[in-house]
Short mmCIF file of C-alpha atoms in Angstrom, two decimals:
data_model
loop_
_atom_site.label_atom_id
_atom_site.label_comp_id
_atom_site.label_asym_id
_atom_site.label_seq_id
_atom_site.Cartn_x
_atom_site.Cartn_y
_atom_site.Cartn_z
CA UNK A 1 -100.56 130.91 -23.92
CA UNK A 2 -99.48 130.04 -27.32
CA UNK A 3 -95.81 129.32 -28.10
CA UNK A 4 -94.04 132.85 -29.48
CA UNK A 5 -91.88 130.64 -31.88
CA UNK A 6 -94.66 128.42 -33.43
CA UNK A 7 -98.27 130.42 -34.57
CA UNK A 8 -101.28 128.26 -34.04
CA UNK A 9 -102.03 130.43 -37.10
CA UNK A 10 -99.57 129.77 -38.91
CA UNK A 11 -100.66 127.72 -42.61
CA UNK A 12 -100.45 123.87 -43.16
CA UNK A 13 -99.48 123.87 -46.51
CA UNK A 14 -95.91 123.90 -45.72
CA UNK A 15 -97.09 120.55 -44.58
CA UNK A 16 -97.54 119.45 -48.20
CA UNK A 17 -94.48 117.58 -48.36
CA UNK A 18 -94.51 115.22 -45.65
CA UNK A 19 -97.91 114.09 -47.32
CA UNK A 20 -101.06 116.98 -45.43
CA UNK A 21 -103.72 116.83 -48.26
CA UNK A 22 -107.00 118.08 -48.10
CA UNK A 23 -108.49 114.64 -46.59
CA UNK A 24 -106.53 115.19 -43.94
CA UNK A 25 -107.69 118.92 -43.92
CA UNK A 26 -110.77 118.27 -43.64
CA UNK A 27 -110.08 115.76 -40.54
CA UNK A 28 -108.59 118.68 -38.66
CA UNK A 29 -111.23 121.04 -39.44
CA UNK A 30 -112.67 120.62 -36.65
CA UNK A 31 -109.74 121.45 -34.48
CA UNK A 32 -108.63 124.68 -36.34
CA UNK A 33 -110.65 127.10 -34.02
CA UNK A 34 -109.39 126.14 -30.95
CA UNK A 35 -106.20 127.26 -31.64
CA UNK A 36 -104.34 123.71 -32.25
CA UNK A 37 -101.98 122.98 -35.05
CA UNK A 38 -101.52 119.78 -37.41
CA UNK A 39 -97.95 118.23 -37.10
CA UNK A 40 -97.15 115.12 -38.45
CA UNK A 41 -95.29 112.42 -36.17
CA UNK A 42 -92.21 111.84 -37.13
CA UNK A 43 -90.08 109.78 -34.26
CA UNK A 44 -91.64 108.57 -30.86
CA UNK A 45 -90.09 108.12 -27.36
CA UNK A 46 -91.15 107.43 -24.27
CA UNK A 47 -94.35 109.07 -24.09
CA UNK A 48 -93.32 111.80 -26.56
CA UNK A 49 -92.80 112.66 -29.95
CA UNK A 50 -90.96 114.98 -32.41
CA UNK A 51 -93.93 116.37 -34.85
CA UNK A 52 -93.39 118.59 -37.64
CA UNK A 53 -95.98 121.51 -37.69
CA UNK A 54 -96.44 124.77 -39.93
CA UNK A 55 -94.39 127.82 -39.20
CA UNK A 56 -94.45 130.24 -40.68
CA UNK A 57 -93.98 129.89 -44.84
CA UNK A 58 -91.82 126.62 -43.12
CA UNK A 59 -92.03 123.85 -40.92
CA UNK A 60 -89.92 123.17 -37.49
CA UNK A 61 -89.89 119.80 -35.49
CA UNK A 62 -91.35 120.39 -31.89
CA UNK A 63 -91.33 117.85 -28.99
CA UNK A 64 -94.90 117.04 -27.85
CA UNK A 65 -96.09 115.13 -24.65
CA UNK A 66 -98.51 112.23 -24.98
CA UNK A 67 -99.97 112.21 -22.23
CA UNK A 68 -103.20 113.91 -22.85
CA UNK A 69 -104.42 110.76 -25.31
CA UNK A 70 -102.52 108.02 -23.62
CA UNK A 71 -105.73 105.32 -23.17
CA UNK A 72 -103.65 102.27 -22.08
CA UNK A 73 -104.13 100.82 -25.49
CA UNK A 74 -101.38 100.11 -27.50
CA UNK A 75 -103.24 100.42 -31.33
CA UNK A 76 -104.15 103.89 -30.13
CA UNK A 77 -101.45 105.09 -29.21
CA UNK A 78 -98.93 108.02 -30.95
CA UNK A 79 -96.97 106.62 -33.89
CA UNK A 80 -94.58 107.28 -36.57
CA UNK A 81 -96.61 108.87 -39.45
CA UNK A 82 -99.75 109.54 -37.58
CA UNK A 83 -100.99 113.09 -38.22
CA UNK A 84 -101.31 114.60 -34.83
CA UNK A 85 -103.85 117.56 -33.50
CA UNK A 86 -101.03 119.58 -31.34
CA UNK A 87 -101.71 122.26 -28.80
CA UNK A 88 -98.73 124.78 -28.43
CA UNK A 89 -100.03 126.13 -25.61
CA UNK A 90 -98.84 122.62 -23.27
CA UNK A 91 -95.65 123.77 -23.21
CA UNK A 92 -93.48 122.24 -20.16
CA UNK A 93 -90.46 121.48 -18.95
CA UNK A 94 -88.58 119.83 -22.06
CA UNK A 95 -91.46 120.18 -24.38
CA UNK A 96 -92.68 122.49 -26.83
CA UNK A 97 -95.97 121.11 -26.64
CA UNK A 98 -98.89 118.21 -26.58
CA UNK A 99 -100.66 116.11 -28.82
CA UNK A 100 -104.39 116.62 -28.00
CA UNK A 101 -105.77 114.01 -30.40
CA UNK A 102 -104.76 111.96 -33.73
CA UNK A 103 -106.60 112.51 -37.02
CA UNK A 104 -108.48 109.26 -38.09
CA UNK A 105 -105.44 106.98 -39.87
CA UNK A 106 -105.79 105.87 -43.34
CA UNK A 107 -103.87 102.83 -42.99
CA UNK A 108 -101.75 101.14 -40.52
CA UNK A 109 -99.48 98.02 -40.72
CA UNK A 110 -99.88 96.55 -37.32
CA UNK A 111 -98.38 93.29 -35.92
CA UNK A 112 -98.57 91.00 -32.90
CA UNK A 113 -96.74 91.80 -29.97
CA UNK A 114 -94.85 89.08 -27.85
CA UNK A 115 -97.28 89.89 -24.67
CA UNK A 116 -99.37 87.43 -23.53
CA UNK A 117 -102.19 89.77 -23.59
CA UNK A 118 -101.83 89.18 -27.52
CA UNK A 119 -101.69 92.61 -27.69
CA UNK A 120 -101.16 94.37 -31.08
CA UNK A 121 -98.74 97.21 -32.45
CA UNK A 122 -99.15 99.53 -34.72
CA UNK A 123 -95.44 99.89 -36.65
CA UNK A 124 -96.54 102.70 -39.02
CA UNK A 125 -99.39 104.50 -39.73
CA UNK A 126 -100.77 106.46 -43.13
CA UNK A 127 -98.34 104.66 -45.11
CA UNK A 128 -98.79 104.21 -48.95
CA UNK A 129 -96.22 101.63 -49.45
CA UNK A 130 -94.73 99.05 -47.24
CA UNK A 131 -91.60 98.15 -48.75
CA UNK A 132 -90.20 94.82 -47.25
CA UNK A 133 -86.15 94.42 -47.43
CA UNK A 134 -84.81 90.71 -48.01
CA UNK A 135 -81.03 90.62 -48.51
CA UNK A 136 -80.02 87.65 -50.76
CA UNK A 137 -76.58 87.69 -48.30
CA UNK A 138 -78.56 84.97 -46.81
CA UNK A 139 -80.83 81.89 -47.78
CA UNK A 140 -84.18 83.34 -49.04
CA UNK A 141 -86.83 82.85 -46.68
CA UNK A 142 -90.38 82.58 -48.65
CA UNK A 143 -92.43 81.99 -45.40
CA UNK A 144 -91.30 85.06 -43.76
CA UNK A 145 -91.86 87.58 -47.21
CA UNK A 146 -95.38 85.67 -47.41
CA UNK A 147 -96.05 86.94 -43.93
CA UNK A 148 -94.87 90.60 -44.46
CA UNK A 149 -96.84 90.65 -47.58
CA UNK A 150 -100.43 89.13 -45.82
CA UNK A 151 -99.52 92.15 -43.16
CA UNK A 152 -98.76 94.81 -45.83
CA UNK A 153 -102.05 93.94 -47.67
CA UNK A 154 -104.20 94.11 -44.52
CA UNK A 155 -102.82 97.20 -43.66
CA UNK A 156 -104.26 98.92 -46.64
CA UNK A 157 -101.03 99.69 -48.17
CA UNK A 158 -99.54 98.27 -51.36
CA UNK A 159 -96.53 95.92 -50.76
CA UNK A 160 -93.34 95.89 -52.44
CA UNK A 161 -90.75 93.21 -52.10
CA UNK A 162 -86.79 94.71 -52.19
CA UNK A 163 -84.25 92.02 -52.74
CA UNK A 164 -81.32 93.64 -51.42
CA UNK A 165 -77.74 92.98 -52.43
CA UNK A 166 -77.79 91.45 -55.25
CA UNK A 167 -74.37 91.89 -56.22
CA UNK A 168 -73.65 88.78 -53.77
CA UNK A 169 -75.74 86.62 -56.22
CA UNK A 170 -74.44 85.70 -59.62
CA UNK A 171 -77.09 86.84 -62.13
CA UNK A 172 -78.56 83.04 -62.64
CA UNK A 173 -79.31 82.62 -59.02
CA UNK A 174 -80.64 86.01 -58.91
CA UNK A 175 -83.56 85.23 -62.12
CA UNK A 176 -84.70 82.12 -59.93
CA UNK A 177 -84.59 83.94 -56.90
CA UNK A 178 -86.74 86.72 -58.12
CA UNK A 179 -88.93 84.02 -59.41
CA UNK A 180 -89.29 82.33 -56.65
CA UNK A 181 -90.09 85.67 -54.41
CA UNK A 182 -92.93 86.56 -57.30
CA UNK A 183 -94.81 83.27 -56.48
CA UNK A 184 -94.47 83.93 -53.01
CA UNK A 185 -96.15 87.18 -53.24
CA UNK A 186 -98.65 87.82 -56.41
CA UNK A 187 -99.81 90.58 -57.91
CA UNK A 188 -96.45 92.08 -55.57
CA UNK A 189 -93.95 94.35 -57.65
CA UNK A 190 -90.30 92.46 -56.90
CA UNK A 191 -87.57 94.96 -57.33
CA UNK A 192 -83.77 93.17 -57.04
CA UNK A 193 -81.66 96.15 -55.98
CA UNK A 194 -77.84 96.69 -54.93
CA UNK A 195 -77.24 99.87 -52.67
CA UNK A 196 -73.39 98.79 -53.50
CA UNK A 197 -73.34 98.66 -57.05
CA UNK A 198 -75.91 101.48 -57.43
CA UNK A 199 -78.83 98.31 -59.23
CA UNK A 200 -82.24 99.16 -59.09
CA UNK A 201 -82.26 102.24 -56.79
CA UNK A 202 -83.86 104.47 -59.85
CA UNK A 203 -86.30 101.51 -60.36
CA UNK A 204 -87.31 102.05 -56.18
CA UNK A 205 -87.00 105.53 -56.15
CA UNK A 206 -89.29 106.12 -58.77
CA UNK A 207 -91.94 103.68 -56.89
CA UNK A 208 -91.49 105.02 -53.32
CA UNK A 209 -91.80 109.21 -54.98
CA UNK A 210 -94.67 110.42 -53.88
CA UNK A 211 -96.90 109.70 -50.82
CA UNK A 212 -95.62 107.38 -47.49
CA UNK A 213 -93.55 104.57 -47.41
CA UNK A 214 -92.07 102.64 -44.84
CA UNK A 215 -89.15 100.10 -44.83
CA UNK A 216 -89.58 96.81 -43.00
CA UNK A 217 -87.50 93.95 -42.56
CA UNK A 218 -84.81 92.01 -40.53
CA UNK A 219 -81.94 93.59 -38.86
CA UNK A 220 -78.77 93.05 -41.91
CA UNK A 221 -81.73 93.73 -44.93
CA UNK A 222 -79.73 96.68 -45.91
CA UNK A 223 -82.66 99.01 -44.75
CA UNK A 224 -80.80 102.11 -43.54
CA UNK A 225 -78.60 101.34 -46.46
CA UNK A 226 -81.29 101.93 -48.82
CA UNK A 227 -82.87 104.79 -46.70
CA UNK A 228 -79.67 106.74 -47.58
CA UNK A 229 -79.20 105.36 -51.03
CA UNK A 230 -82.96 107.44 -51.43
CA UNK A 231 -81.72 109.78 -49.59
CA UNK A 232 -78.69 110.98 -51.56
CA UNK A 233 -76.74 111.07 -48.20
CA UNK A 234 -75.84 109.16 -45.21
CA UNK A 235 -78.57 110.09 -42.49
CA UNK A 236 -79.04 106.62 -41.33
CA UNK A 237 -76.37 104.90 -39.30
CA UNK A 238 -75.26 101.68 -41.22
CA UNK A 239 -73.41 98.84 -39.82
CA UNK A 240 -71.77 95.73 -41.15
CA UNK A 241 -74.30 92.15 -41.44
CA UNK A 242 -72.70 89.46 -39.39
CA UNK A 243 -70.40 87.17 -41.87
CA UNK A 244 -71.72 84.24 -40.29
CA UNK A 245 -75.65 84.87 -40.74
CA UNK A 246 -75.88 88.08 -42.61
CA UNK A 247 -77.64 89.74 -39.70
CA UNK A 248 -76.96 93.22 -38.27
CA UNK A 249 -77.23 94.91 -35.22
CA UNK A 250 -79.81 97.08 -34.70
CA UNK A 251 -78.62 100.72 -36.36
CA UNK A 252 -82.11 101.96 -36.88
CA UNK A 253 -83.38 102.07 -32.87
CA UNK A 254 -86.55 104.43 -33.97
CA UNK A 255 -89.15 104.94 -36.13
CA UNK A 256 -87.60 107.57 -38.45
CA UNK A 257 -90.01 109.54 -41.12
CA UNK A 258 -87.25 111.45 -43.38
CA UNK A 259 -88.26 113.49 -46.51
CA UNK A 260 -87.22 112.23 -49.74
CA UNK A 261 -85.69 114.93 -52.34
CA UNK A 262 -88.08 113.39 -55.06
CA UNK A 263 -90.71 113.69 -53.24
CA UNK A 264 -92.80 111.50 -51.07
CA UNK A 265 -91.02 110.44 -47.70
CA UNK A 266 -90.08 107.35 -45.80
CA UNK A 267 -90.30 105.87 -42.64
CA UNK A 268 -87.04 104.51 -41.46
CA UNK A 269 -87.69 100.92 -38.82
CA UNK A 270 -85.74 99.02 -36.23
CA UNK A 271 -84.72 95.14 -37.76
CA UNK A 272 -88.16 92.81 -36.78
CA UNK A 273 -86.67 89.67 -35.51
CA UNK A 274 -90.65 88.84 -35.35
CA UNK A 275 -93.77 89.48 -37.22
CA UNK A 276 -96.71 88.22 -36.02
CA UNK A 277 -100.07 87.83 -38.02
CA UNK A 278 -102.77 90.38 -36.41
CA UNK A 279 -106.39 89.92 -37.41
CA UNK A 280 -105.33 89.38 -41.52
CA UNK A 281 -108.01 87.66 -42.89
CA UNK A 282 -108.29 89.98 -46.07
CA UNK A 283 -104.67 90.71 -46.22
CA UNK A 284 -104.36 87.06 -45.96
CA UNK A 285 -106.89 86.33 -48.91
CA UNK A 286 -104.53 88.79 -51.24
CA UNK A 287 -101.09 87.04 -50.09
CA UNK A 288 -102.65 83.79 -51.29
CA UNK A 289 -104.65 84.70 -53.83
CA UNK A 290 -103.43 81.58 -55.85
CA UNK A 291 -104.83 79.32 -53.16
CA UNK A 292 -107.68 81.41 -52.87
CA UNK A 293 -108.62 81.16 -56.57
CA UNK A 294 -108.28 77.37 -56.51
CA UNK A 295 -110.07 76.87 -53.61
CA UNK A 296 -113.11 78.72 -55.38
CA UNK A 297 -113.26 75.13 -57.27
CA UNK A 298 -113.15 72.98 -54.66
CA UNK A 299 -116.30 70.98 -54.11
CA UNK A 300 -117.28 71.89 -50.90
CA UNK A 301 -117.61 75.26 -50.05
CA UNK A 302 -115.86 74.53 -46.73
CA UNK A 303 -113.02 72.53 -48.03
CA UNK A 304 -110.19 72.50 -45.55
CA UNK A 305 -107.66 71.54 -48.42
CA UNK A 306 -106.41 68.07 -46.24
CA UNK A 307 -108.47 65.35 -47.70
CA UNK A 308 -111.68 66.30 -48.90
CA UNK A 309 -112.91 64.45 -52.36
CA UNK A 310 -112.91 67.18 -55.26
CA UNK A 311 -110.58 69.22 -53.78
CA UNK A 312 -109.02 71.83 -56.64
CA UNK A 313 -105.96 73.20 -54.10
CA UNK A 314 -104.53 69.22 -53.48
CA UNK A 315 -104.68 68.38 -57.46
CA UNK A 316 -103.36 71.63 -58.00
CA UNK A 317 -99.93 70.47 -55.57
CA UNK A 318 -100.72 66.76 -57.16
CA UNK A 319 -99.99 68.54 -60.55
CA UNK A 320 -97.23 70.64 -59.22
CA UNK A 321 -98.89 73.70 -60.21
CA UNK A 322 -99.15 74.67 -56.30
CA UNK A 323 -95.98 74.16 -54.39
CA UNK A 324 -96.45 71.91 -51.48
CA UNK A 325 -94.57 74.50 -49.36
CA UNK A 326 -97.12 77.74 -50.57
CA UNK A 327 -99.82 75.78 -49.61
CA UNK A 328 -98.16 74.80 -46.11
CA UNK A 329 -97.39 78.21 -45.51
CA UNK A 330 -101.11 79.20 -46.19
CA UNK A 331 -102.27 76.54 -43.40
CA UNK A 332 -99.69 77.86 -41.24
CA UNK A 333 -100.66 81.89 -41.56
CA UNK A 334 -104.23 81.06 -41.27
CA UNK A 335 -104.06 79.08 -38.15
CA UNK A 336 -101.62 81.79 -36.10
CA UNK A 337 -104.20 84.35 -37.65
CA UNK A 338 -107.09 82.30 -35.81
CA UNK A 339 -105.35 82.00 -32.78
CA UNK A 340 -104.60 85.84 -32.72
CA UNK A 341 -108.40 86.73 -33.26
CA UNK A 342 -110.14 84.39 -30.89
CA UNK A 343 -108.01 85.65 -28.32
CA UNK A 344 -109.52 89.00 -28.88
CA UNK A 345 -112.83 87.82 -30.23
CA UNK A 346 -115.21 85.41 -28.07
CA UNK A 347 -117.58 84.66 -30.65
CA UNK A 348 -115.44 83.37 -32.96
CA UNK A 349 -113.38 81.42 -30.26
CA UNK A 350 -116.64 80.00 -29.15
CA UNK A 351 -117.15 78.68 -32.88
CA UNK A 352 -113.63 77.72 -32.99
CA UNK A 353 -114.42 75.49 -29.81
CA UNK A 354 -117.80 74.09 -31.47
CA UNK A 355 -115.89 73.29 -34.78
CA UNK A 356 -112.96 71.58 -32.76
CA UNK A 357 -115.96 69.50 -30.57
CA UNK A 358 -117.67 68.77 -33.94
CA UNK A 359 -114.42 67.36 -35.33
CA UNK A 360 -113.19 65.61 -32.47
CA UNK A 361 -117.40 63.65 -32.55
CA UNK A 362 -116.65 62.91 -36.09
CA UNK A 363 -113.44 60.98 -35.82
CA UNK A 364 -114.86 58.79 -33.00
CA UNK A 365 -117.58 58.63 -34.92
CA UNK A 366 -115.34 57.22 -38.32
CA UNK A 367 -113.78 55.10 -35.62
CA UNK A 368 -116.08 53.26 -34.36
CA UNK A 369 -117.83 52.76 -38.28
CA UNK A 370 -113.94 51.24 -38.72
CA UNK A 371 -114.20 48.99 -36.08
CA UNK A 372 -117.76 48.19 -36.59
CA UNK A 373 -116.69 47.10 -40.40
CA UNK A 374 -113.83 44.72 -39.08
CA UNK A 375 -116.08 43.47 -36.81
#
């Protein structure tokens, strides 16, 4: 029996402005028939989730179990922005309803999970922008933006670096600062904004109109602060950084998809005190394009970028047109990244072994040439 309140019926287009298209029409197609509804997610909880479907010429928020598509893995499970196939019918005690399947996702900005199982997590799916917040209230941390940005990219959406509060910065500091972040992250839009001062929120408003975005970041970035600065009221609970580190507690304790009044909407997230690389070899690639490009020139096609002859990425840092620290960072993200995928993939951590065996026979080998010389 369908629910009296909701009609399976009822159109999607009201559904137009939390981002239902016709792509996505299409995916449900399929579904229409049987008397399901699309709803997009728009907060999950312990096994359920508040959707927004049609009703009507409007849309409501219903509570759906997730249950029925609960597989035990944790990248297919029910997340914030996911487009959702709901049945009415499921109703139960406390719910209006249950999500029988999710529409194929268009992107998703997954990251490692602490588990040993090297499990990953899917923070937001069919997302258009991932905005990453870095408040200058604290000393700028390039390592960490490069590793939001190599996420961002490999989730499919484009990144966008926010340096928040900026009115903490005198306007000197703030130029180098905003150069520095634009050779951490190229071909990355760097907006320097100020949620007190009202600086730069037209700039990121006019970016973030239109289509999916989601805010990511430390706990004390100014997130929620922005979130209602877009907005145009306080929806978002907002709490005072931590004098002594700039951090904040966690305000934001769920994945929040609000609508914005010029259009688009934006998914609200919990501080990330960690962000681990998940299977980023492309996003990667784009974060260090720089290195990338240089590396193009190296001699050997396999260059490693330590101390092979010809190498184009070691004259570039000789010249101090690469920054020793980029360059560190890239070795860094790349090796996590391995580690990540051969724990997932056994081919490749059966070549990982062979390379490490191959190495290992080559330095006894140099060895023993050494000792052979002296002798």
């Amino acid at each position: 029996m369908q629910s009296s309140s909701v009609s399976s019926s009822a159109s999607p287009r009201p559904l137009t402005d939390y981002g239902w298209d016709d792509g996505f029409a299409e995916s449900f197609a399929s579904f229409a028939g049987q008397g399901y509804v699309p709803g997009r997610v728009v907060r999950v909880d312990r096994g359920r989730v508040d959707a927004v479907v049609p009703d009507g010429d409007g849309v409501r928020t219903v509570l759906a179990d997730t249950a029925l598509v609960a597989t035990g893995d944790p990248m297919r499970v029910p997340c914030t922005g996911d487009w959702a196939v709901i049945d009415l019918g499921e109703v139960g005690a406390g719910r209006d309803g249950a999500v029988r399947a999710l529409l194929p996702r268009r992107t998703a900005f997954v990251r490692s999970t602490s588990s040993k199982r090297s499990e990953g997590q899917v923070l937001a799916a069919n997302v258009d922008h991932a905005v990453v917040a870095v408040s200058l209230a604290v000393e700028l941390d390039l390592g960490r933006i490069e590793r939001f940005v190599s996420l961002a990219w490999e989730s499919g959406a484009q990144p966008l670096v926010v340096l928040t509060k900026t009115d903490l910065v005198d306007p000197a500091g703030l130029a180098h600062l905003v150069a520095d972040t634009e050779t951490a992250a190229p071909g990355v839009q760097v907006l320097a904004v100020s949620s007190a001062a009202g600086e730069g929120l037209d700039v990121l408003a006019a970016v973030v109109a239109g289509g999916t975005s989601v805010l990511l970041g430390q706990s004390g970035a100014g997130k929620s602060t922005l979130a209602n600065a877009l907005l145009g009221e306080d929806v978002q609970d907002v709490r005072a950084a931590r004098d002594r580190d700039g951090k904040g507690r966690h305000t934001t304790t769920t994945r929040d998809l609000l609508v914005l009044p010029g259009g688009g909407v934006l998914i609200d997230t919990p501080g990330l005190r960690g962000v681990g690389m998940w299977d980023a070899d492309t996003g990667l690639a784009r974060a260090f394009s720089d290195v990338e490009e240089l590396a193009a020139d190296c001699r050997f096609h396999d260059c490693a970028h330590a101390t092979e002859p010809g190498c184009a990425v070691l004259s570039a840092v000789d010249s101090g047109t690469l920054p020793q620290r980029r360059l560190d960072s890239y070795r860094k993200l790349l090796r996590e990244n391995e580690r990540i995928v051969a724990k997932t993939d056994a081919r490749l951590r059966a070549q990982i072994r062979r390379d490490w065996k191959q190495k290992q026979a080559l330095g006894r080998h140099m060895v023993e040439r050494k000792r052979g010389a002296r002798g």
